[in-house]
CSV table of C-alpha atoms and ligand atoms in Angstrom, one decimal:
chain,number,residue,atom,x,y,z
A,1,UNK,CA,136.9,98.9,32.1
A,2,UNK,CA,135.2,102.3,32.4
A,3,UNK,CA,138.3,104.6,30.8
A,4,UNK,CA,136.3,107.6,33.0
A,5,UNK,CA,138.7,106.5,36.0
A,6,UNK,CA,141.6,108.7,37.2
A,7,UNK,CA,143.6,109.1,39.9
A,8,UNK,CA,144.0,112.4,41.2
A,9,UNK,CA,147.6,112.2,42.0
A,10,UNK,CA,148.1,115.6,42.5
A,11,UNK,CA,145.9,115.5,45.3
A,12,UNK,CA,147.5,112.8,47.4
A,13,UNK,CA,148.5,109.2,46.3
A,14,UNK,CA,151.6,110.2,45.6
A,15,UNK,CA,152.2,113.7,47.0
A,16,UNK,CA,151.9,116.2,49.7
A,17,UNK,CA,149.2,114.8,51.6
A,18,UNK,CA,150.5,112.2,53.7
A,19,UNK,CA,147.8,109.8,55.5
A,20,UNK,CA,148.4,109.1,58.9
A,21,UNK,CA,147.6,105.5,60.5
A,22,UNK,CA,147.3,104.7,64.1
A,23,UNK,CA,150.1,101.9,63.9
A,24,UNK,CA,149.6,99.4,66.5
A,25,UNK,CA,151.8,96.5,67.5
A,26,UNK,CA,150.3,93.0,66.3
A,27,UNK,CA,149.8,90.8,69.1
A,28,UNK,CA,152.1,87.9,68.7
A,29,UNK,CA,151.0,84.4,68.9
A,30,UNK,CA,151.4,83.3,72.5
A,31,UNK,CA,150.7,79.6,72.7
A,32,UNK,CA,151.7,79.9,76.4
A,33,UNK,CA,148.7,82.3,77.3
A,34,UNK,CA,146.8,79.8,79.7
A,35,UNK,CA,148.0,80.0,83.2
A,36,UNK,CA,149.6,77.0,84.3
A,37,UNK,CA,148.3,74.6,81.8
A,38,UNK,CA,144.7,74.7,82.7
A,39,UNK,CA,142.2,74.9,80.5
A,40,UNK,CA,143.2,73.2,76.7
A,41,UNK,CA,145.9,72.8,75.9
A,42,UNK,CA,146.8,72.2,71.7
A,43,UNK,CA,150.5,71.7,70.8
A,44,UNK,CA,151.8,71.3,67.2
A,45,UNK,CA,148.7,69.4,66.3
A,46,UNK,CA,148.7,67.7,62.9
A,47,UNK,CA,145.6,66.0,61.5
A,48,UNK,CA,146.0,64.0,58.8
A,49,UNK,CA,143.6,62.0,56.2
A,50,UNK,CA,144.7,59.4,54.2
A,51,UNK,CA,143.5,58.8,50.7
A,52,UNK,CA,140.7,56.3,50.6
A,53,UNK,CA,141.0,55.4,46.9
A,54,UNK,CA,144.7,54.8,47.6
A,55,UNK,CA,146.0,54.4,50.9
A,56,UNK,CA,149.9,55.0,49.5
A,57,UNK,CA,148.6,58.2,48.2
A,58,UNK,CA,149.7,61.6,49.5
A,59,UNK,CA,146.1,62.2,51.4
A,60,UNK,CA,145.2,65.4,52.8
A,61,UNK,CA,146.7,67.3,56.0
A,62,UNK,CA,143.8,69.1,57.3
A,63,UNK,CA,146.0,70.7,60.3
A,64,UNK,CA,149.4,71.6,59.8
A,65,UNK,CA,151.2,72.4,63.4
A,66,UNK,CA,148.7,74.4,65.2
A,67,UNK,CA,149.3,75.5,68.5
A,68,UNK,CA,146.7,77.3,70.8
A,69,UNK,CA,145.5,77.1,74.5
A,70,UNK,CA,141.8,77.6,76.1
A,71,UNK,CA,141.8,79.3,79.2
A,72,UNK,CA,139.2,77.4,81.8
A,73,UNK,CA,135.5,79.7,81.1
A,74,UNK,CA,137.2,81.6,77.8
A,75,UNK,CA,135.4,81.2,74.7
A,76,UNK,CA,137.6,81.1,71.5
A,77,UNK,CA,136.4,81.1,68.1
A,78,UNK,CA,137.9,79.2,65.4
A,79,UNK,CA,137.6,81.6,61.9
A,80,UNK,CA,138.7,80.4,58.3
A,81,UNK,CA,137.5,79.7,54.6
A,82,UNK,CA,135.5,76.6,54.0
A,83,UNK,CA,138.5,73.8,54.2
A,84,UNK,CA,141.0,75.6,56.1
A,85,UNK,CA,140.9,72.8,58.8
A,86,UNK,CA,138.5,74.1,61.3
A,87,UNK,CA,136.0,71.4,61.6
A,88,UNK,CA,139.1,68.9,62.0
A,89,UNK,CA,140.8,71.0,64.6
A,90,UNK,CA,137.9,70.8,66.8
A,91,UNK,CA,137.2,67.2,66.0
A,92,UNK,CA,140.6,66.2,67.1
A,93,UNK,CA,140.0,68.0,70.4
A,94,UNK,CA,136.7,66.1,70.7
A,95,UNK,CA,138.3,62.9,69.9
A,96,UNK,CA,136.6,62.1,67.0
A,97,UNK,CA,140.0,62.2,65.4
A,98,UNK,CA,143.3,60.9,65.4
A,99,UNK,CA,146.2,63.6,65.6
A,100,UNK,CA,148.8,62.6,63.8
A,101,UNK,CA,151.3,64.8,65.3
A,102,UNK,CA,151.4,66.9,68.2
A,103,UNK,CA,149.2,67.1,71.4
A,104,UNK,CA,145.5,68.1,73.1
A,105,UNK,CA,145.7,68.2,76.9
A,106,UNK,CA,143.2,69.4,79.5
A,107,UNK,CA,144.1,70.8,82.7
A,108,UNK,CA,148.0,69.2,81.5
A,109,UNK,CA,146.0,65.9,81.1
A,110,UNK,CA,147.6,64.4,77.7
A,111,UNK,CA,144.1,63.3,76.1
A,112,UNK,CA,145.9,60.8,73.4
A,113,UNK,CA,144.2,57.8,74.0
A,114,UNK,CA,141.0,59.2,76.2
A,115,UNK,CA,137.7,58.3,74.0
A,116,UNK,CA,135.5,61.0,73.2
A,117,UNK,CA,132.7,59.8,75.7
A,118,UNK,CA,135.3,60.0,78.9
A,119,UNK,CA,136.8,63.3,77.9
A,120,UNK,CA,133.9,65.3,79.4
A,121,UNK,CA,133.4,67.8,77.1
A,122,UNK,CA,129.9,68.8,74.9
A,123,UNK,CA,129.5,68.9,71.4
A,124,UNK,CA,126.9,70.9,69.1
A,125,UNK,CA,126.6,70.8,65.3
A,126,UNK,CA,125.1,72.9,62.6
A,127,UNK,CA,121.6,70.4,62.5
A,128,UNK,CA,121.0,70.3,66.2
A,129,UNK,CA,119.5,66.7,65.7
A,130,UNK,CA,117.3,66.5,68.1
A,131,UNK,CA,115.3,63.9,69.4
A,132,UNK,CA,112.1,64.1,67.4
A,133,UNK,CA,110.2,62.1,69.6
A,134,UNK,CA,110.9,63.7,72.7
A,135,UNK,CA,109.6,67.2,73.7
A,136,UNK,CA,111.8,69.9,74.6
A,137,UNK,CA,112.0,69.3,78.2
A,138,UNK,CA,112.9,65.7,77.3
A,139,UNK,CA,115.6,66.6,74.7
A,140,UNK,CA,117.4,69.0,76.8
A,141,UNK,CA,117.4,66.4,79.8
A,142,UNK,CA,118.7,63.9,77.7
A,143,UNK,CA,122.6,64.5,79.2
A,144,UNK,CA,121.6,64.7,82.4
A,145,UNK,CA,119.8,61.2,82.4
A,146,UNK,CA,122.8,59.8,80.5
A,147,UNK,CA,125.1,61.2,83.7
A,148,UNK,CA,122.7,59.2,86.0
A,149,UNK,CA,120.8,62.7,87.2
A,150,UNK,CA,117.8,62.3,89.5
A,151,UNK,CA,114.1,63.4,87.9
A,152,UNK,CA,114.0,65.6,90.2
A,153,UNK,CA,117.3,67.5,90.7
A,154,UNK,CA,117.0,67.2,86.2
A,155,UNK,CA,113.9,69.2,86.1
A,156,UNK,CA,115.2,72.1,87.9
A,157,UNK,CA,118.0,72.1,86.0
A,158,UNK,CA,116.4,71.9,82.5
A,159,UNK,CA,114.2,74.5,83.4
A,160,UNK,CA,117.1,77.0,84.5
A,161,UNK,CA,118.3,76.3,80.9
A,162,UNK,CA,115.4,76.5,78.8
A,163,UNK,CA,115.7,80.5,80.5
A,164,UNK,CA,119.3,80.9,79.7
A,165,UNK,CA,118.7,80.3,76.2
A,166,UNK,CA,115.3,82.2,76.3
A,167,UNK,CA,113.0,79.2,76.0
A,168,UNK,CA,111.0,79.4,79.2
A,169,UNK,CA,107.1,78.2,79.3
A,170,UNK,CA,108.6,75.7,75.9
A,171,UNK,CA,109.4,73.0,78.1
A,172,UNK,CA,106.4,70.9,76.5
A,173,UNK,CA,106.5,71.4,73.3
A,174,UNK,CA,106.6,68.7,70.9
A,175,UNK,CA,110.2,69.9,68.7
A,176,UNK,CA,108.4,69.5,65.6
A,177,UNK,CA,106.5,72.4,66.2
A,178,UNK,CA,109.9,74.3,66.5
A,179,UNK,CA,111.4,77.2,64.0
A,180,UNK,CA,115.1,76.9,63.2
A,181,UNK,CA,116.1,79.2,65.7
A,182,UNK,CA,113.9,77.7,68.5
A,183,UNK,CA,115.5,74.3,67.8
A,184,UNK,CA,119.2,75.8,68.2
A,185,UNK,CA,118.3,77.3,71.1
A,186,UNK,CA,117.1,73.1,72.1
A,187,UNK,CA,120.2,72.2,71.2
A,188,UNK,CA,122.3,74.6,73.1
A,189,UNK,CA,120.3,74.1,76.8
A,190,UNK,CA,121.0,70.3,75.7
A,191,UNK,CA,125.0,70.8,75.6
A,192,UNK,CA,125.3,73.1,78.0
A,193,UNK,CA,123.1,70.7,80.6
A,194,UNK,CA,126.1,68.6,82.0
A,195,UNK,CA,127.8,71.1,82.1
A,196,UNK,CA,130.6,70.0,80.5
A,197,UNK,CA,133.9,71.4,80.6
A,198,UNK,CA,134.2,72.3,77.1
A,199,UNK,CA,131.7,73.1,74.9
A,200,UNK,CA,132.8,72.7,71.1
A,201,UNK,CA,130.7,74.2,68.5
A,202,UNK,CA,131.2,73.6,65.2
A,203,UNK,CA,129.0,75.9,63.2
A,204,UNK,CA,125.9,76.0,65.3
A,205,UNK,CA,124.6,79.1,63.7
A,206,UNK,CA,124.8,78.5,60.1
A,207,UNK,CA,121.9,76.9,58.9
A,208,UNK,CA,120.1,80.3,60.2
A,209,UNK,CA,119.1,82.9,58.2
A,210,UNK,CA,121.1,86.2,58.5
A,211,UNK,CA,119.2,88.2,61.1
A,212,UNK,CA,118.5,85.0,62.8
A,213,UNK,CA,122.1,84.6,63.2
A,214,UNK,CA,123.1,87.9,64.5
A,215,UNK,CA,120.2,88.0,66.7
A,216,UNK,CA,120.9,84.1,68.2
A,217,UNK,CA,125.1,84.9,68.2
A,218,UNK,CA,123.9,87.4,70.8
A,219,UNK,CA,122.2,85.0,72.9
A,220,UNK,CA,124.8,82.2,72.3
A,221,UNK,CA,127.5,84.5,74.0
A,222,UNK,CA,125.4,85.3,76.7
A,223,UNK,CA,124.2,81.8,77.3
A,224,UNK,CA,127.8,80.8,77.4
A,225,UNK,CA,128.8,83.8,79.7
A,226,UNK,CA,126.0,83.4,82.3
A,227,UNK,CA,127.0,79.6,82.4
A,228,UNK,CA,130.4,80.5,82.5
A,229,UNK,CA,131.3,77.5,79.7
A,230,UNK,CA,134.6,77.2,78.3
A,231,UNK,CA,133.7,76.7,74.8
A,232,UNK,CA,136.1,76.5,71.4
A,233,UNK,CA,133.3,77.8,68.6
A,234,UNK,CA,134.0,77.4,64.5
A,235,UNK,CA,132.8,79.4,62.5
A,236,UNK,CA,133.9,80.7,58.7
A,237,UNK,CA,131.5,83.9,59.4
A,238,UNK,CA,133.8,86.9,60.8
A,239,UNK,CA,130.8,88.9,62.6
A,240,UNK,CA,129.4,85.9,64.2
A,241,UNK,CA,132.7,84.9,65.7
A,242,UNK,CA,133.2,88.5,66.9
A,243,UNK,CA,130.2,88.7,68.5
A,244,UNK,CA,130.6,85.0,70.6
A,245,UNK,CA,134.1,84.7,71.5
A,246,UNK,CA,136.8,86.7,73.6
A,247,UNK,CA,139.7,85.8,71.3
A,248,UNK,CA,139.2,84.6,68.0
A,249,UNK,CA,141.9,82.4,66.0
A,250,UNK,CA,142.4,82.6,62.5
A,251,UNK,CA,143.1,79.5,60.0
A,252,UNK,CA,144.4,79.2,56.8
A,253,UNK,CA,145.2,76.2,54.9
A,254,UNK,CA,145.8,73.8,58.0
A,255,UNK,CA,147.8,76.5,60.2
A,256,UNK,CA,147.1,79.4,62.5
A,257,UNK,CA,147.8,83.0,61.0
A,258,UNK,CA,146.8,84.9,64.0
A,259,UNK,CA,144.9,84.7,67.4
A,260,UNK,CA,144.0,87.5,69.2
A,261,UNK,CA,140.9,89.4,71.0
A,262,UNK,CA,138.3,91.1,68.4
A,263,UNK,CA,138.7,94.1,68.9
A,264,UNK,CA,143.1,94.0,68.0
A,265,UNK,CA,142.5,91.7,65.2
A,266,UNK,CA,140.2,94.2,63.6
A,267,UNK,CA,142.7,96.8,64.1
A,268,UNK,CA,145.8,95.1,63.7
A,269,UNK,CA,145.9,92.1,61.2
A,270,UNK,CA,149.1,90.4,61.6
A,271,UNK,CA,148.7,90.2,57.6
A,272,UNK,CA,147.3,91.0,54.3
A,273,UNK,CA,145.3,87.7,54.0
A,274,UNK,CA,144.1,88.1,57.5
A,275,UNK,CA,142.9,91.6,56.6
A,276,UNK,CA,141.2,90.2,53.5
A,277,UNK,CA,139.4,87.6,55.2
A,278,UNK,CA,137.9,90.2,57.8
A,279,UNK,CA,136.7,92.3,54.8
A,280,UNK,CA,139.4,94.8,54.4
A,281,UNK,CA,138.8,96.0,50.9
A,282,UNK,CA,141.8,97.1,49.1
A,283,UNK,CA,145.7,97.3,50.0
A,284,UNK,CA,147.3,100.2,48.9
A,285,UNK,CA,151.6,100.4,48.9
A,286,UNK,CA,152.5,103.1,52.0
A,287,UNK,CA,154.6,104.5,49.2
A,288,UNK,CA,152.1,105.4,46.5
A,289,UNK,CA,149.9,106.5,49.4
A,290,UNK,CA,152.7,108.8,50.5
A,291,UNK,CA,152.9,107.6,54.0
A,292,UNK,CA,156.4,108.8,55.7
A,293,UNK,CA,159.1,105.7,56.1
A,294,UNK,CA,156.0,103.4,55.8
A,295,UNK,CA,158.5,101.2,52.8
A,296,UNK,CA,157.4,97.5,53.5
A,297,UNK,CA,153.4,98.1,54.9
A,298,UNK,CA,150.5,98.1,53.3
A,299,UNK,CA,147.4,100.8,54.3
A,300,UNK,CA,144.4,98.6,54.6
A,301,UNK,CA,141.3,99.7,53.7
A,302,UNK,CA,138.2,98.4,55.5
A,303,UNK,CA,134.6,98.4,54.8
A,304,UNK,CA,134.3,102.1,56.7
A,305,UNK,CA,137.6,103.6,55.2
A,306,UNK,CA,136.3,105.4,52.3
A,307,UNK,CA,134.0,108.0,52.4
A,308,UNK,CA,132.7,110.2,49.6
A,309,UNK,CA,134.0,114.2,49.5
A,310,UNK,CA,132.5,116.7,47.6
A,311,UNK,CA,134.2,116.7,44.4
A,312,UNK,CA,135.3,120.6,44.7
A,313,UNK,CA,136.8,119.8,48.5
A,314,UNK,CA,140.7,119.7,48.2
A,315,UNK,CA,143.1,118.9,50.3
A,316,UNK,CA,143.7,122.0,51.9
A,317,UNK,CA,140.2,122.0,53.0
A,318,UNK,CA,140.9,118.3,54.8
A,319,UNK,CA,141.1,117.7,58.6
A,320,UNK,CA,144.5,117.9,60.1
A,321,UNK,CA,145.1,115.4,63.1
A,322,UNK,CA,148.7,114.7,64.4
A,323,UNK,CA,150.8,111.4,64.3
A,324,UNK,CA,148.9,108.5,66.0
A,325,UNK,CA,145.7,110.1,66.5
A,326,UNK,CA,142.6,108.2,65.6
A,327,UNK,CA,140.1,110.5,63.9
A,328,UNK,CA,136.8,109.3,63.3
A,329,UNK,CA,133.7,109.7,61.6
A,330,UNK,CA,133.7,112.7,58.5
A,331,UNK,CA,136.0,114.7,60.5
A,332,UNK,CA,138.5,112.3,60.4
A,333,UNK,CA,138.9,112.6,56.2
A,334,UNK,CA,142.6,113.4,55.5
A,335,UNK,CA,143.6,115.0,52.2
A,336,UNK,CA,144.1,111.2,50.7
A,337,UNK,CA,141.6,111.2,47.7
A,338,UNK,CA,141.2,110.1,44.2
A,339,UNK,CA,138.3,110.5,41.8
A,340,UNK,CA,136.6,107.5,40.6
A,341,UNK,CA,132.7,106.5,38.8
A,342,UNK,CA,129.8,105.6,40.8
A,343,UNK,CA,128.9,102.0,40.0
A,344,UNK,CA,126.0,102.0,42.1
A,345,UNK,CA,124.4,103.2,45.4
A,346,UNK,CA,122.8,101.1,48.1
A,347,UNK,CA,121.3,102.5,51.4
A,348,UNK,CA,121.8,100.0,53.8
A,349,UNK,CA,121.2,100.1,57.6
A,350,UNK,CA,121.1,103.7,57.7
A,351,UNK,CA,123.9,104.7,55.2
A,352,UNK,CA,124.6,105.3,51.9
A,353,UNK,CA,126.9,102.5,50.8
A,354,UNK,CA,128.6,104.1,47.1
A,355,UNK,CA,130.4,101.6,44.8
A,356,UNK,CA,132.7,103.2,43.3
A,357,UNK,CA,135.2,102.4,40.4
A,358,UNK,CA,138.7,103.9,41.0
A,359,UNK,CA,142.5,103.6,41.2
A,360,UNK,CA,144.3,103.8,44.3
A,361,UNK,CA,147.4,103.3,42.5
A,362,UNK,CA,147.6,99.4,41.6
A,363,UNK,CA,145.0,99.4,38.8
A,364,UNK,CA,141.0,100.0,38.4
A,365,UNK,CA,139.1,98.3,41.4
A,366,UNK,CA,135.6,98.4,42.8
A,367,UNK,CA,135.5,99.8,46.2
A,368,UNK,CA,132.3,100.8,48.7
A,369,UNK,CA,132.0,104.4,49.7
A,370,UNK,CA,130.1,105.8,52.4
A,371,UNK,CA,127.9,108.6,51.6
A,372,UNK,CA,127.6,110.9,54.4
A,373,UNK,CA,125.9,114.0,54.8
A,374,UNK,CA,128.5,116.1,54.5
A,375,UNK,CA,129.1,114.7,50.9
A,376,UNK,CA,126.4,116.5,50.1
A,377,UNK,CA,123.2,116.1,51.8
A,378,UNK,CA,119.9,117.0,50.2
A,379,UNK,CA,117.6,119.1,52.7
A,380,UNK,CA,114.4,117.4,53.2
A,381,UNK,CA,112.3,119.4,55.8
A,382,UNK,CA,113.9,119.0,59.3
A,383,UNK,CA,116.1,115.7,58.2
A,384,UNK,CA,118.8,115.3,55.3
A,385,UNK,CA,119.3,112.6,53.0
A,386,UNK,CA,122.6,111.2,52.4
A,387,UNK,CA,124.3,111.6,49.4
A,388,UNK,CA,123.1,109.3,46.8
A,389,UNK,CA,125.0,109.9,43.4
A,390,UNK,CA,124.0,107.8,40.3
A,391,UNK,CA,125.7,105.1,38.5
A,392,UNK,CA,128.2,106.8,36.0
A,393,UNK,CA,128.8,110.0,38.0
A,394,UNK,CA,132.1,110.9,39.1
A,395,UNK,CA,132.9,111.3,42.7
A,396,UNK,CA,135.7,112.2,45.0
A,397,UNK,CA,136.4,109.5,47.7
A,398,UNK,CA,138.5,109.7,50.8
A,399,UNK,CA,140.3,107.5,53.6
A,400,UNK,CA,138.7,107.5,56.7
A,401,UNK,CA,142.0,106.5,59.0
A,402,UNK,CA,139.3,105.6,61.7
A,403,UNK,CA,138.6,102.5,59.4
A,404,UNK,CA,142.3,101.5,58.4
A,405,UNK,CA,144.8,99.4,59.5
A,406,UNK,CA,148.7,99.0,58.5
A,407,UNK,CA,149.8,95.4,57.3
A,408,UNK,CA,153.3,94.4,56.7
A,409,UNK,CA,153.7,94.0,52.2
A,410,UNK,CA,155.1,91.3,52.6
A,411,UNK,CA,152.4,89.1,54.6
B,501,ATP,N1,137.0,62.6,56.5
B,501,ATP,C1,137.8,63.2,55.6
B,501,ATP,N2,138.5,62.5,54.7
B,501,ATP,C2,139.4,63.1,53.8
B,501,ATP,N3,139.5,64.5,53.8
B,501,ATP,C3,138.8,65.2,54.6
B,501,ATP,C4,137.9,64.6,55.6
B,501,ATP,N4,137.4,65.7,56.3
B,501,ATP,C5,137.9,66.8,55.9
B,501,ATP,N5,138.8,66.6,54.9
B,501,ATP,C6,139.5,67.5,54.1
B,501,ATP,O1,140.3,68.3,55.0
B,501,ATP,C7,140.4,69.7,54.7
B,501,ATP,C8,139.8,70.5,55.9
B,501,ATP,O2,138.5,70.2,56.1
B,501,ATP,P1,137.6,70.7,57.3
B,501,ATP,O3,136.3,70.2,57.2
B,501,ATP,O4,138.4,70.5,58.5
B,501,ATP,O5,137.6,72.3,56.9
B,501,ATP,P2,136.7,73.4,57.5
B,501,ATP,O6,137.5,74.6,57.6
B,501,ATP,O7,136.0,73.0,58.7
B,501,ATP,O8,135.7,73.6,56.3
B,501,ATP,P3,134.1,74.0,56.2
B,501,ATP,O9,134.0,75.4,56.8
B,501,ATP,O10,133.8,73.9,54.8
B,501,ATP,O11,133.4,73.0,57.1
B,501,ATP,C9,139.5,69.8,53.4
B,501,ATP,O12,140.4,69.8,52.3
B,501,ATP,C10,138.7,68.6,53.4
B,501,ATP,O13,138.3,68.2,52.1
């Protein structure tokens, strides 16, 4: 490790400056949210796999208890790390397995015993697998010919899709002759034809490159909107299931850590691992960060809670804002800081993204940095570059509350 790391204690982590968090109550997890039992309704679910190279063998339990309801035209997103149980959650709801414990209703309908084929809902995959020999038009009024739709009334109807999902004037082309993208999109207008009601997606996005994604995650949410589908979506990508659903439930290792809208997950992780899975970046203890009566949380650090100081600013010189207030942006840099050794810089969508190597009081650790002008801009004519320091330079970095979040220690 780079010895060239301190912590400047005497400017914070343990002293006068005390950061200030806006502290907000984490949503707890209501599994009696939908009104009157409409919608879906999951109870203690428990999926179970035995071991197929011996049946008396422990096997695997996929889904451990989870409880969660599906209000009738919600979308809710199922987020977790590749085996937390995601795909077997949703494949329980569709039928395609058994629950060992526990119940899926719809509309207070028990569904134990209801094949997939007569529970009504739509199903899309990853691979949209579509029909290769039939043209778009034909793939996407494949449901409806299945239900026992006239030509006719199916032709008006494929066409209003092909527009939802943004594929008008496509309805002849052969699918072969598809991108990636364009064959999602297929895919999608083919679910969401009989308009079934519940859509379950289980990682329809991810065989898409990046800006593809974020670009068709868009689209997916409005498609699902303007039809006004209830749909439960799995995904293990945190920005893509921010982007699609209204609430978003998060899975570890078989159970349910947390459910709640986007917007208070982001600012209020129930705890530290859900933080770390949304990309919050380092934990520091309430007590080395000096926070008042804070024993027993954590300050979370997310991708924006860091920003680079100039190394002469001290604390004195820092923004003062009063308990609960949510500063943002450069303004909002409390006297918190601690100097650490640029790794690298990257500019990146219109910032200066800093890794830096530093100490916030548990040991050395890499941490990202935004550069902002006030960090020390260089003057270029009528614009100013963001600060850009060099690898082995030392800088000064600072919280940015705006981008934190308190978690209990414990969690
Ligand atoms: N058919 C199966 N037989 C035995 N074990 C299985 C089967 N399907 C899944 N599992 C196991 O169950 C656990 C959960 O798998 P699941 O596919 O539900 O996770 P996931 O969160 O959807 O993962 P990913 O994002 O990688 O698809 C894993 O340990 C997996 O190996």
């Amino acid at each position: 490790m780079d010895g060239a790391t301190v912590v400047d204690r005497s400017e914070g982590l343990d002293g006068s400056a005390v950061p200030r968090v806006p502290h907000l109550p984490h949503e707890p997890h209501d599994p009696t949210r939908s009104p009157a039992g409409r919608g879906l309704t999951v109870r203690d679910v428990v999926v179970h796999y035995p071991d197929p190279a011996s049946p008396r063998g422990p096997g695997t339990t996929a889904v451990r208890g989870v409880s969660l309801d599906l209000a009738p035209g919600e979308v809710l997103a199922l987020l977790g790390p590749s085996g937390c149980g995601k795909s077997s959650l949703l494949r329980a709801v569709a039928g395609l397995e058994p629950v060992a414990g526990g119940s899926i209703a719809w509309d207070g309908r028990d569904l134990a015993g209801v094949p997939v084929h007569r529970r009504g809902f739509g199903l899309m995959f990853q691979e949209g697998q579509l029909f290769p020999h039939r043209d778009v038009a034909g793939n996407v009024a494949f449901g409806l010919q299945m239900a026992g739709v006239k030509r006719s009334a199916a032709a008006g109807r494929v066409a209003e899709l092909l527009d939802v999902v943004g594929l008008s004037g496509y309805a002849q082309r052969p699918v072969a002759t598809l991108s990636g993208g364009e064959r999602q999109r297929v895919a999608l207008a083919r679910a969401l034809a009989p308009e079934p009601q519940l859509l379950l997606l289980d990682e329809p996005l991810s065989a898409l490159d990046r800006g593809l994604r974020d670009r068709l995650a868009a689209d997916l949410r409005a498609a699902l909107v303007a039809t006004g589908t209830t749909a439960l979506f799995v995904t293990h990508d945190h920005d893509e299931a921010f982007t699609v659903a209204d609430r978003v439930a998060v899975m570890d290792a078989g159970r349910l850590l947390q459910v709640a809208a986007p917007e208070d997950l982001w600012r209020a992780p129930a705890s530290r691992r859900v933080a770390e899975f949304l990309g919050y970046q380092a934990f520091v203890a309430q007590e080395a960060s000096g926070g008042a009566g804070a024993g027993g949380e954590l300050l979370a650090i997310g991708p924006t809670g860091l920003v680079l100081v100039p190394a002469d600013r001290g604390p004195g010189e820092s923004s003062d804002h009063g308990p609960g207030a949510a500063p943002d942006g450069p303004d909002g840099v409390v006297a918190w800081t601690a100097i650490g050794t640029v790794v690298r810089s990257a500019f990146r969508r219109g910032r200066t993204e800093v890794t830096v190597e530093v100490d916030l009081g548990s040991g050395p650790q890499r941490v990202v940095a935004l550069g902002t002008p006030s960090a020390g801009s260089v003057p270029d004519g009528a614009t100013h570059h963001p600060f850009a320091p060099a690898p082995g330079e030392r800088v000064r970095v600072a919280l940015d509350l705006a981008g934190c979040a308190v978690v209990p220690a414990d969690s």
